[in-house]
Structures are given as structure tokens and as C-alpha cells.
Amino acid sequence: MKAVVFKEPGTVIVEERPIPSIKHPKDAIVRVALAAICSSDIHIKHGMIARAKEGVILGHEIVGEVVEAGPDVCKIKKGDRVTVNNETFCGECFFCKRGYVNNCLQGGWMLGCARDGGQAEYVRVSYADNCCDVIPEDVSYEQAMLVGDVLATGFWAAEIGEVKPGDTAVVIGAGPTGLCTSMCARLYSPARLITIDISDERLAFAKQHGLADITINARKEDPLEIVRGLTEGRGADRLFECAGGGNTFEMAWQITRPSGIVCLVAHYEEDPQKLPLRRMYGKNLVFKTGGVHANACALTLDLIREGRLDTLPLITHRFALSDALEGYKLFENQEDGVIKVVLEP
């Protein structure tokens, strides 16, 4: 089968690989219908993910059809259309039982990183009962495409951000993660939803699709001044940092009001970030951060079926799997108004 492979830092190729087979009774084999390119794939390409293995098949945003299920798989069966979770989790360890699936002692983010992923014609899914969710009959593959990772991330971020009706919520970054975070923050009825980016094109996209009430281009305007002007000088009640830029961490804590919540969703290229405790002393900020606990994919599928979440507009480009490197180039360079690229085997 064809597969997109992380060869070494700086190099991603398309090559022939063997079709995977069942290795454990809880495995399933999924024939991939669609797989997306994620910013994390770009991070792997650039050698930024320490656990990523050279030679691994990339891809952790996947939908497809189950073609084989191991003898201990009970919840899904051959022929089911499924989303595949970006997290691999056993469901039994200390962390899994508390919903902290990113910290699973047997997994975490493995797919397309430490184990072969789904930018291929087939993928082996470990703990398939936990890591696959059946797509409702009236939901298409395209509608379900982003459930397993970027929508899961946005849903998790909005949940831990504790957005309340009447809040001012600010999202830094109008890329796929920021847009999904805005979409999910809407579920909690903030009074105003503000998006900050440096791309007029992406800000216009957010506004056009109802993912921002107010947009701010940080290259042209002062986000701190504008947000304080809209909140009687207080600042944002809830702040979601989804950009991971050189100055966005600083921007995040400054824009947030005293006793507000800052959710750090982004993966930073530069490490460490500075935490100027003396300067922020007295703000009593709560910081929340980490990898997504993608434990609500079935719920987000229901919300898609009900019309309360819609990620279809985020899929802006499609490529054949054999042309994946063109998709990577376009996505990495943010060309042609790209938001998400989907590969089709």
C-alpha cells in the first residue's frame, strides 16, 4: 500500500509499505477513507516531537471502514464506518479511568508518531473499542473527518476553559485548532467571541463562518487595548492560546483579566516560554495546558449529527494520497487560503 512516511528530520516521502495485520486481540484494521494533514505532522517533519520515530507512517486524523477486528474487540465490527482517535488508550489504567487518556500508561499520542498512522491505505488501530467511534448513518466521512484530533482538541479546550454565559472569550490563532476551539466555545454561550491572528484571510474566514464576533489583526492593531476597551478595562474572562507564536504566550496572560483562565493549547516551537511571575503577581491567573484528552469523540459526533458543530468548511483542499507531498507543501506554507488538507487513498 502507499503511505506517507517520516523518513528523517526534514524529509517526508510517499512509499510502498506492507498492509498492516492484527497483532493483538484488541486491534482492528481500518481501510482509510480520508486522512488529514495536521500541524503536528509538520512538527514531526521538523524534528520537534521527541517521541516520533524515523520511518513511521504519519497521520492521526482518520476516518474509514473496519475491515477486520481482533477476537477481543466487542463494540465495533467489520463494515462499520468509524473515526479513529488520535490517542491510543487502554481504558483500564489509573489515568484512563479518570478520563485522562492522553496520559494512558499504555499509550497516549502514539498513532502516526511512535506507531504507524493513517496517511496510508490501511491502518492498525490498537485498543479499537476505545479508539474507534462509529459514525452515525446520517453523518458523512467528510463531516466526521476532524473528530479524532483537531475537533477533539477544540472541544477539550473549551471544556477546561470553563466558559460561562456572558463571558468574553478570546482565541489567539485562527488556524484549524483555533477555529475548532472557537466553534466549541460557542456551545457555552459567551457574550462575545474574539479571534486574534496576523492573517486577514484567516480572520475573515472566522468571521464569515460565525467563529468570531470580533477579529483583531495583531500586526495592525493592539489586542490588549482593544480587549480591555471592550471589557471596561478588565480583559478576557477566558483566553485560549492556539497559535504558539514567538510572542503569543506573553500576549495571552496580558490580555486575560485578573482571576481569569488561560488555556495553552498550542505546541510551541521554542522552549522554554518565560513565566514572569513578578510581573503577573496579583493577577491570580489559572493556567491550563497539555495534550488533548480526546475522550469525547462520540459526543462530538452526536453534536455534528444535531447540526451544533460543523467542521466541513475547514476542509479547504483535497489531494490523492499519491500527491500527499503537494498537500504538505501547501499546508506548511499556508498557501491558497488553506485551513485543512485531506488525503484520499
mmCIF file of C-alpha atoms in Angstrom:
data_model
loop_
_atom_site.group_PDB
_atom_site.id
_atom_site.type_symbol
_atom_site.label_atom_id
_atom_site.label_comp_id
_atom_site.label_asym_id
_atom_site.label_seq_id
_atom_site.Cartn_x
_atom_site.Cartn_y
_atom_site.Cartn_z
ATOM 1 C CA MET A 1 0.000 0.000 0.000
ATOM 2 C CA LYS A 2 1.017 3.637 -0.415
ATOM 3 C CA ALA A 3 1.904 5.507 2.772
ATOM 4 C CA VAL A 4 3.281 8.900 3.836
ATOM 5 C CA VAL A 5 6.442 8.279 5.854
ATOM 6 C CA PHE A 6 8.590 10.432 8.140
ATOM 7 C CA LYS A 7 12.000 9.390 6.845
ATOM 8 C CA GLU A 8 14.202 11.693 8.943
ATOM 9 C CA PRO A 9 14.053 15.289 10.198
ATOM 10 C CA GLY A 10 13.231 17.468 7.213
ATOM 11 C CA THR A 11 12.141 14.602 4.967
ATOM 12 C CA VAL A 12 8.678 13.146 4.353
ATOM 13 C CA ILE A 13 8.155 10.737 1.451
ATOM 14 C CA VAL A 14 5.439 8.586 -0.122
ATOM 15 C CA GLU A 15 6.470 4.953 -0.414
ATOM 16 C CA GLU A 16 5.109 1.419 -0.573
ATOM 17 C CA ARG A 17 4.542 -0.327 2.761
ATOM 18 C CA PRO A 18 3.020 -3.705 3.718
ATOM 19 C CA ILE A 19 -0.684 -3.706 4.591
ATOM 20 C CA PRO A 20 -0.895 -3.953 8.417
ATOM 21 C CA SER A 21 -2.305 -7.006 10.166
ATOM 22 C CA ILE A 22 -3.816 -7.797 13.555
ATOM 23 C CA LYS A 23 -1.067 -8.082 16.190
ATOM 24 C CA HIS A 24 -3.149 -8.052 19.384
ATOM 25 C CA PRO A 25 -6.673 -9.363 20.142
ATOM 26 C CA LYS A 26 -7.878 -5.796 20.762
ATOM 27 C CA ASP A 27 -6.641 -4.489 17.389
ATOM 28 C CA ALA A 28 -8.705 -3.566 14.356
ATOM 29 C CA ILE A 29 -7.679 -2.891 10.764
ATOM 30 C CA VAL A 30 -9.343 0.122 9.164
ATOM 31 C CA ARG A 31 -9.411 0.824 5.435
ATOM 32 C CA VAL A 32 -8.727 4.554 5.307
ATOM 33 C CA ALA A 33 -11.318 6.668 3.505
ATOM 34 C CA LEU A 34 -9.800 10.057 4.341
ATOM 35 C CA ALA A 35 -6.836 11.267 6.389
ATOM 36 C CA ALA A 36 -5.971 14.863 7.221
ATOM 37 C CA ILE A 37 -2.632 16.625 7.491
ATOM 38 C CA CYS A 38 -2.163 18.174 10.924
ATOM 39 C CA SER A 39 0.209 20.822 12.240
ATOM 40 C CA SER A 40 1.654 18.070 14.438
ATOM 41 C CA ASP A 41 2.742 16.241 11.267
ATOM 42 C CA ILE A 42 4.691 19.352 10.317
ATOM 43 C CA HIS A 43 6.221 19.432 13.816
ATOM 44 C CA ILE A 44 7.311 15.807 13.338
ATOM 45 C CA LYS A 45 8.792 16.625 9.943
ATOM 46 C CA HIS A 46 10.910 19.333 11.550
ATOM 47 C CA GLY A 47 12.110 17.064 14.362
ATOM 48 C CA MET A 48 10.169 18.859 17.083
ATOM 49 C CA ILE A 49 8.409 15.781 18.527
ATOM 50 C CA ALA A 50 10.866 13.769 20.588
ATOM 51 C CA ARG A 51 8.829 10.552 20.652
ATOM 52 C CA ALA A 52 8.319 10.480 16.873
ATOM 53 C CA LYS A 53 10.204 7.595 15.266
ATOM 54 C CA GLU A 54 12.009 7.861 11.973
ATOM 55 C CA GLY A 55 10.348 5.586 9.447
ATOM 56 C CA VAL A 56 6.884 5.892 10.995
ATOM 57 C CA ILE A 57 3.812 6.286 8.782
ATOM 58 C CA LEU A 58 2.312 9.680 9.579
ATOM 59 C CA GLY A 59 -1.331 10.576 10.190
ATOM 60 C CA HIS A 60 -3.605 10.637 13.231
ATOM 61 C CA GLU A 61 -6.792 12.247 11.835
ATOM 62 C CA ILE A 62 -8.528 9.349 10.138
ATOM 63 C CA VAL A 63 -11.930 8.066 9.080
ATOM 64 C CA GLY A 64 -12.571 4.757 7.353
ATOM 65 C CA GLU A 65 -14.193 1.338 7.351
ATOM 66 C CA VAL A 66 -13.354 -1.551 9.665
ATOM 67 C CA VAL A 67 -12.200 -4.495 7.554
ATOM 68 C CA GLU A 68 -11.020 -6.772 10.363
ATOM 69 C CA ALA A 69 -11.434 -6.829 14.136
ATOM 70 C CA GLY A 70 -9.475 -8.839 16.683
ATOM 71 C CA PRO A 71 -11.208 -11.510 18.788
ATOM 72 C CA ASP A 72 -11.421 -9.249 21.867
ATOM 73 C CA VAL A 73 -12.999 -6.321 20.014
ATOM 74 C CA CYS A 74 -16.672 -6.055 21.019
ATOM 75 C CA LYS A 75 -18.009 -2.574 20.231
ATOM 76 C CA ILE A 76 -17.124 -2.286 16.555
ATOM 77 C CA LYS A 77 -17.305 -4.808 13.741
ATOM 78 C CA LYS A 78 -16.358 -5.371 10.133
ATOM 79 C CA GLY A 79 -18.174 -2.895 7.886
ATOM 80 C CA ASP A 80 -18.581 -0.141 10.490
ATOM 81 C CA ARG A 81 -17.659 3.383 9.400
ATOM 82 C CA VAL A 82 -15.510 4.857 12.150
ATOM 83 C CA THR A 83 -13.464 7.813 13.277
ATOM 84 C CA VAL A 84 -10.061 6.920 14.696
ATOM 85 C CA ASN A 85 -8.938 8.668 17.876
ATOM 86 C CA ASN A 86 -5.566 10.365 17.783
ATOM 87 C CA GLU A 87 -4.943 8.995 21.291
ATOM 88 C CA THR A 88 -4.187 5.343 21.993
ATOM 89 C CA PHE A 89 -5.596 4.384 25.387
ATOM 90 C CA CYS A 90 -6.201 1.155 27.265
ATOM 91 C CA GLY A 91 -9.234 2.287 29.266
ATOM 92 C CA GLU A 92 -8.047 0.458 32.374
ATOM 93 C CA CYS A 93 -5.091 2.310 33.903
ATOM 94 C CA PHE A 94 -5.230 4.976 36.628
ATOM 95 C CA PHE A 95 -5.338 7.828 34.116
ATOM 96 C CA CYS A 96 -7.809 6.295 31.646
ATOM 97 C CA LYS A 97 -10.339 5.585 34.393
ATOM 98 C CA ARG A 98 -10.302 9.296 35.238
ATOM 99 C CA GLY A 99 -10.652 10.418 31.615
ATOM 100 C CA TYR A 100 -7.004 11.476 31.252
ATOM 101 C CA VAL A 101 -6.469 9.376 28.134
ATOM 102 C CA ASN A 102 -3.517 11.427 26.868
ATOM 103 C CA ASN A 103 -1.617 10.156 29.908
ATOM 104 C CA CYS A 104 -2.525 6.470 29.388
ATOM 105 C CA LEU A 105 0.260 4.269 30.729
ATOM 106 C CA GLN A 106 -0.036 2.070 27.622
ATOM 107 C CA GLY A 107 -0.371 4.780 25.022
ATOM 108 C CA GLY A 108 -1.089 8.467 24.691
ATOM 109 C CA TRP A 109 -0.284 10.027 21.334
ATOM 110 C CA MET A 110 1.185 7.039 19.507
ATOM 111 C CA LEU A 111 -0.633 6.912 16.156
ATOM 112 C CA GLY A 112 1.368 8.492 13.362
ATOM 113 C CA CYS A 113 4.109 9.337 15.844
ATOM 114 C CA ALA A 114 5.566 6.323 17.666
ATOM 115 C CA ARG A 115 3.401 3.805 15.770
ATOM 116 C CA ASP A 116 2.312 3.715 12.144
ATOM 117 C CA GLY A 117 -0.583 6.072 11.434
ATOM 118 C CA GLY A 118 -3.264 6.532 8.833
ATOM 119 C CA GLN A 119 -1.897 8.587 5.948
ATOM 120 C CA ALA A 120 -1.990 5.291 4.120
ATOM 121 C CA GLU A 121 -4.484 2.901 2.573
ATOM 122 C CA TYR A 122 -4.912 0.907 5.804
ATOM 123 C CA VAL A 123 -4.134 1.459 9.482
ATOM 124 C CA ARG A 124 -3.910 -0.826 12.500
ATOM 125 C CA VAL A 125 -5.744 0.643 15.491
ATOM 126 C CA SER A 126 -4.791 -0.574 18.969
ATOM 127 C CA TYR A 127 -7.478 -0.838 21.674
ATOM 128 C CA ALA A 128 -10.001 -0.458 18.881
ATOM 129 C CA ASP A 129 -13.060 -0.471 21.151
ATOM 130 C CA ASN A 130 -11.700 2.646 22.865
ATOM 131 C CA CYS A 131 -10.032 4.323 19.907
ATOM 132 C CA CYS A 132 -12.713 3.957 17.230
ATOM 133 C CA ASP A 133 -16.168 5.581 17.281
ATOM 134 C CA VAL A 134 -18.933 4.521 14.913
ATOM 135 C CA ILE A 135 -20.048 7.331 12.610
ATOM 136 C CA PRO A 136 -23.854 7.802 12.647
ATOM 137 C CA GLU A 137 -25.599 6.793 9.415
ATOM 138 C CA ASP A 138 -26.605 10.369 8.603
ATOM 139 C CA VAL A 139 -23.075 11.776 9.092
ATOM 140 C CA SER A 140 -20.647 11.641 6.152
ATOM 141 C CA TYR A 141 -16.965 10.809 6.279
ATOM 142 C CA GLU A 142 -16.235 14.455 5.461
ATOM 143 C CA GLN A 143 -18.399 15.691 8.339
ATOM 144 C CA ALA A 144 -16.652 13.303 10.746
ATOM 145 C CA MET A 145 -13.152 13.856 9.362
ATOM 146 C CA LEU A 146 -11.797 16.141 12.092
ATOM 147 C CA VAL A 147 -13.415 14.443 15.105
ATOM 148 C CA GLY A 148 -10.412 12.392 16.201
ATOM 149 C CA ASP A 149 -7.935 15.200 16.750
ATOM 150 C CA VAL A 150 -8.419 18.879 15.923
ATOM 151 C CA LEU A 151 -12.111 18.976 16.860
ATOM 152 C CA ALA A 152 -11.359 16.844 19.924
ATOM 153 C CA THR A 153 -8.716 19.414 20.856
ATOM 154 C CA GLY A 154 -11.113 22.334 20.459
ATOM 155 C CA PHE A 155 -13.820 20.554 22.446
ATOM 156 C CA TRP A 156 -11.387 19.690 25.258
ATOM 157 C CA ALA A 157 -10.012 23.234 25.347
ATOM 158 C CA ALA A 158 -13.469 24.813 25.565
ATOM 159 C CA GLU A 159 -14.405 22.391 28.328
ATOM 160 C CA ILE A 160 -11.360 23.016 30.532
ATOM 161 C CA GLY A 161 -11.630 26.758 29.820
ATOM 162 C CA GLU A 162 -14.864 26.801 31.825
ATOM 163 C CA VAL A 163 -16.536 29.344 29.538
ATOM 164 C CA LYS A 164 -19.741 30.698 31.069
ATOM 165 C CA PRO A 165 -22.684 32.540 29.505
ATOM 166 C CA GLY A 166 -21.854 36.224 29.332
ATOM 167 C CA ASP A 167 -18.072 35.728 29.275
ATOM 168 C CA THR A 168 -15.673 37.413 26.904
ATOM 169 C CA ALA A 169 -13.669 34.583 25.340
ATOM 170 C CA VAL A 170 -10.566 35.301 23.273
ATOM 171 C CA VAL A 171 -8.880 32.817 20.927
ATOM 172 C CA ILE A 172 -5.352 33.557 19.716
ATOM 173 C CA GLY A 173 -4.846 31.841 16.370
ATOM 174 C CA ALA A 174 -7.282 31.304 13.514
ATOM 175 C CA GLY A 175 -5.731 28.102 12.237
ATOM 176 C CA PRO A 176 -7.552 24.753 12.439
ATOM 177 C CA THR A 177 -7.087 24.376 16.207
ATOM 178 C CA GLY A 178 -8.147 27.938 16.974
ATOM 179 C CA LEU A 179 -11.187 27.701 14.716
ATOM 180 C CA CYS A 180 -12.293 24.423 16.315
ATOM 181 C CA THR A 181 -11.752 25.926 19.767
ATOM 182 C CA SER A 182 -13.910 28.915 18.815
ATOM 183 C CA MET A 183 -16.574 26.606 17.421
ATOM 184 C CA CYS A 184 -16.707 24.627 20.654
ATOM 185 C CA ALA A 185 -16.531 27.713 22.889
ATOM 186 C CA ARG A 186 -19.745 28.838 21.156
ATOM 187 C CA LEU A 187 -21.502 25.872 22.783
ATOM 188 C CA TYR A 188 -21.118 27.649 26.156
ATOM 189 C CA SER A 189 -22.787 30.923 25.035
ATOM 190 C CA PRO A 190 -20.102 33.554 25.654
ATOM 191 C CA ALA A 191 -21.310 37.133 25.266
ATOM 192 C CA ARG A 192 -18.553 37.812 22.760
ATOM 193 C CA LEU A 193 -16.012 35.668 20.979
ATOM 194 C CA ILE A 194 -12.845 37.432 19.814
ATOM 195 C CA THR A 195 -10.244 35.967 17.464
ATOM 196 C CA ILE A 196 -6.685 37.293 17.138
ATOM 197 C CA ASP A 197 -4.388 36.390 14.251
ATOM 198 C CA ILE A 198 -1.934 38.030 11.846
ATOM 199 C CA SER A 199 -3.700 36.829 8.682
ATOM 200 C CA ASP A 200 -6.563 38.941 7.357
ATOM 201 C CA GLU A 201 -7.600 35.960 5.240
ATOM 202 C CA ARG A 202 -7.978 33.639 8.213
ATOM 203 C CA LEU A 203 -9.680 36.303 10.312
ATOM 204 C CA ALA A 204 -12.181 36.848 7.503
ATOM 205 C CA PHE A 205 -12.774 33.087 7.386
ATOM 206 C CA ALA A 206 -13.524 33.040 11.116
ATOM 207 C CA LYS A 207 -15.957 35.933 10.803
ATOM 208 C CA GLN A 208 -17.635 34.507 7.693
ATOM 209 C CA HIS A 209 -18.333 31.174 9.367
ATOM 210 C CA GLY A 210 -19.579 32.591 12.660
ATOM 211 C CA LEU A 211 -16.473 31.619 14.597
ATOM 212 C CA ALA A 212 -15.736 35.159 15.775
ATOM 213 C CA ASP A 213 -17.827 38.174 16.699
ATOM 214 C CA ILE A 214 -14.791 40.447 16.629
ATOM 215 C CA THR A 215 -11.461 39.913 14.871
ATOM 216 C CA ILE A 216 -8.113 41.585 15.601
ATOM 217 C CA ASN A 217 -5.067 41.574 13.362
ATOM 218 C CA ALA A 218 -2.170 41.773 15.824
ATOM 219 C CA ARG A 219 0.142 43.168 13.149
ATOM 220 C CA LYS A 220 -2.099 46.179 12.655
ATOM 221 C CA GLU A 221 -3.881 46.668 15.984
ATOM 222 C CA ASP A 222 -3.159 46.412 19.710
ATOM 223 C CA PRO A 223 -5.071 43.362 21.012
ATOM 224 C CA LEU A 224 -4.600 44.334 24.673
ATOM 225 C CA GLU A 225 -6.021 47.814 24.126
ATOM 226 C CA ILE A 226 -8.992 46.544 22.116
ATOM 227 C CA VAL A 227 -9.924 43.717 24.510
ATOM 228 C CA ARG A 228 -9.667 45.991 27.551
ATOM 229 C CA GLY A 229 -11.739 48.589 25.725
ATOM 230 C CA LEU A 230 -14.492 46.025 25.226
ATOM 231 C CA THR A 231 -14.451 44.836 28.854
ATOM 232 C CA GLU A 232 -14.385 48.029 30.911
ATOM 233 C CA GLY A 233 -10.635 47.662 31.302
ATOM 234 C CA ARG A 234 -10.710 44.129 32.760
ATOM 235 C CA GLY A 235 -9.543 41.877 29.932
ATOM 236 C CA ALA A 236 -10.725 38.484 28.708
ATOM 237 C CA ASP A 237 -12.527 36.150 31.090
ATOM 238 C CA ARG A 238 -11.220 33.147 29.186
ATOM 239 C CA LEU A 239 -8.217 33.058 26.856
ATOM 240 C CA PHE A 240 -7.282 30.208 24.503
ATOM 241 C CA GLU A 241 -3.737 30.342 23.112
ATOM 242 C CA CYS A 242 -3.836 28.276 19.912
ATOM 243 C CA ALA A 243 -1.083 29.971 17.889
ATOM 244 C CA GLY A 244 2.240 29.068 19.511
ATOM 245 C CA GLY A 245 3.974 32.136 18.096
ATOM 246 C CA GLY A 246 7.023 33.968 19.378
ATOM 247 C CA ASN A 247 5.013 36.465 21.430
ATOM 248 C CA THR A 248 1.642 34.775 21.873
ATOM 249 C CA PHE A 249 2.279 33.379 25.359
ATOM 250 C CA GLU A 250 3.072 36.877 26.599
ATOM 251 C CA MET A 251 0.014 38.227 24.787
ATOM 252 C CA ALA A 252 -2.171 35.541 26.352
ATOM 253 C CA TRP A 253 -1.529 36.276 30.005
ATOM 254 C CA GLN A 254 -1.542 40.031 29.482
ATOM 255 C CA ILE A 255 -4.938 40.052 27.752
ATOM 256 C CA THR A 256 -6.593 37.842 30.391
ATOM 257 C CA ARG A 257 -8.307 39.640 33.273
ATOM 258 C CA PRO A 258 -7.306 39.084 36.907
ATOM 259 C CA SER A 259 -8.589 35.718 38.196
ATOM 260 C CA GLY A 260 -9.238 34.605 34.613
ATOM 261 C CA ILE A 261 -8.291 31.331 32.949
ATOM 262 C CA VAL A 262 -5.570 30.938 30.306
ATOM 263 C CA CYS A 263 -5.676 27.714 28.268
ATOM 264 C CA LEU A 264 -2.423 26.974 26.447
ATOM 265 C CA VAL A 265 -3.485 24.740 23.580
ATOM 266 C CA ALA A 266 -0.604 25.481 21.192
ATOM 267 C CA HIS A 267 2.564 23.460 20.734
ATOM 268 C CA TYR A 268 5.496 25.888 20.963
ATOM 269 C CA GLU A 269 8.434 25.614 18.608
ATOM 270 C CA GLU A 270 10.672 27.487 21.034
ATOM 271 C CA ASP A 271 11.159 26.137 24.537
ATOM 272 C CA PRO A 272 11.080 27.292 27.269
ATOM 273 C CA GLN A 273 8.478 30.040 27.444
ATOM 274 C CA LYS A 274 9.095 32.661 30.122
ATOM 275 C CA LEU A 275 6.732 32.858 33.085
ATOM 276 C CA PRO A 276 7.357 36.354 34.521
ATOM 277 C CA LEU A 277 5.866 35.722 37.935
ATOM 278 C CA ARG A 278 6.876 39.085 39.368
ATOM 279 C CA ARG A 279 5.159 40.976 36.545
ATOM 280 C CA MET A 280 1.992 38.898 36.736
ATOM 281 C CA TYR A 281 1.889 38.785 40.529
ATOM 282 C CA GLY A 282 -1.551 39.727 41.795
ATOM 283 C CA LYS A 283 -3.391 38.704 38.620
ATOM 284 C CA ASN A 284 -4.275 35.345 40.199
ATOM 285 C CA LEU A 285 -4.365 33.650 36.816
ATOM 286 C CA VAL A 286 -5.177 29.983 36.323
ATOM 287 C CA PHE A 287 -3.116 28.302 33.579
ATOM 288 C CA LYS A 288 -4.296 25.072 31.970
ATOM 289 C CA THR A 289 -2.222 23.240 29.392
ATOM 290 C CA GLY A 290 -1.244 19.870 27.984
ATOM 291 C CA GLY A 291 -2.128 17.386 25.281
ATOM 292 C CA VAL A 292 -5.768 16.797 24.465
ATOM 293 C CA HIS A 293 -7.660 14.173 26.445
ATOM 294 C CA ALA A 294 -9.645 13.021 23.411
ATOM 295 C CA ASN A 295 -12.339 11.227 25.393
ATOM 296 C CA ALA A 296 -15.475 12.874 23.956
ATOM 297 C CA CYS A 297 -15.405 11.870 20.279
ATOM 298 C CA ALA A 298 -18.753 10.056 20.453
ATOM 299 C CA LEU A 299 -20.323 13.189 21.926
ATOM 300 C CA THR A 300 -18.903 15.421 19.201
ATOM 301 C CA LEU A 301 -20.257 13.029 16.566
ATOM 302 C CA ASP A 302 -23.706 13.483 18.116
ATOM 303 C CA LEU A 303 -23.276 17.265 18.071
ATOM 304 C CA ILE A 304 -22.345 17.074 14.383
ATOM 305 C CA ARG A 305 -25.432 14.967 13.677
ATOM 306 C CA GLU A 306 -27.570 17.525 15.519
ATOM 307 C CA GLY A 307 -26.073 20.377 13.481
ATOM 308 C CA ARG A 308 -24.464 22.062 16.500
ATOM 309 C CA LEU A 309 -20.902 21.534 15.223
ATOM 310 C CA ASP A 310 -19.853 21.790 11.583
ATOM 311 C CA THR A 311 -16.222 21.397 10.556
ATOM 312 C CA LEU A 312 -16.884 20.886 6.842
ATOM 313 C CA PRO A 313 -15.874 24.464 5.897
ATOM 314 C CA LEU A 314 -12.439 23.868 7.431
ATOM 315 C CA ILE A 315 -11.619 21.248 4.785
ATOM 316 C CA THR A 316 -10.366 23.553 2.052
ATOM 317 C CA HIS A 317 -8.134 21.248 -0.030
ATOM 318 C CA ARG A 318 -8.120 17.601 -1.091
ATOM 319 C CA PHE A 319 -5.293 15.566 -2.614
ATOM 320 C CA ALA A 320 -4.851 11.967 -3.669
ATOM 321 C CA LEU A 321 -2.619 10.077 -1.252
ATOM 322 C CA SER A 322 -0.068 9.703 -4.035
ATOM 323 C CA ASP A 323 0.123 13.512 -4.230
ATOM 324 C CA ALA A 324 0.496 13.957 -0.466
ATOM 325 C CA LEU A 325 3.758 15.902 -0.710
ATOM 326 C CA GLU A 326 1.963 18.638 -2.663
ATOM 327 C CA GLY A 327 -0.574 18.791 0.164
ATOM 328 C CA TYR A 328 2.210 19.007 2.748
ATOM 329 C CA LYS A 329 3.880 21.862 0.883
ATOM 330 C CA LEU A 330 0.645 23.820 0.573
ATOM 331 C CA PHE A 331 -0.323 23.260 4.212
ATOM 332 C CA GLU A 332 3.095 24.031 5.667
ATOM 333 C CA ASN A 333 3.429 27.251 3.667
ATOM 334 C CA GLN A 334 -0.210 28.278 4.270
ATOM 335 C CA GLU A 335 -0.815 28.807 0.573
ATOM 336 C CA ASP A 336 -4.071 29.348 -1.311
ATOM 337 C CA GLY A 337 -6.175 30.076 1.781
ATOM 338 C CA VAL A 338 -5.604 26.588 3.174
ATOM 339 C CA ILE A 339 -7.133 25.603 6.513
ATOM 340 C CA LYS A 340 -7.133 21.782 6.394
ATOM 341 C CA VAL A 341 -5.815 19.372 3.762
ATOM 342 C CA VAL A 342 -7.406 15.950 3.379
ATOM 343 C CA LEU A 343 -5.734 12.998 1.648
ATOM 344 C CA GLU A 344 -7.759 10.338 -0.157
ATOM 345 C CA PRO A 345 -6.209 6.909 -0.820
#
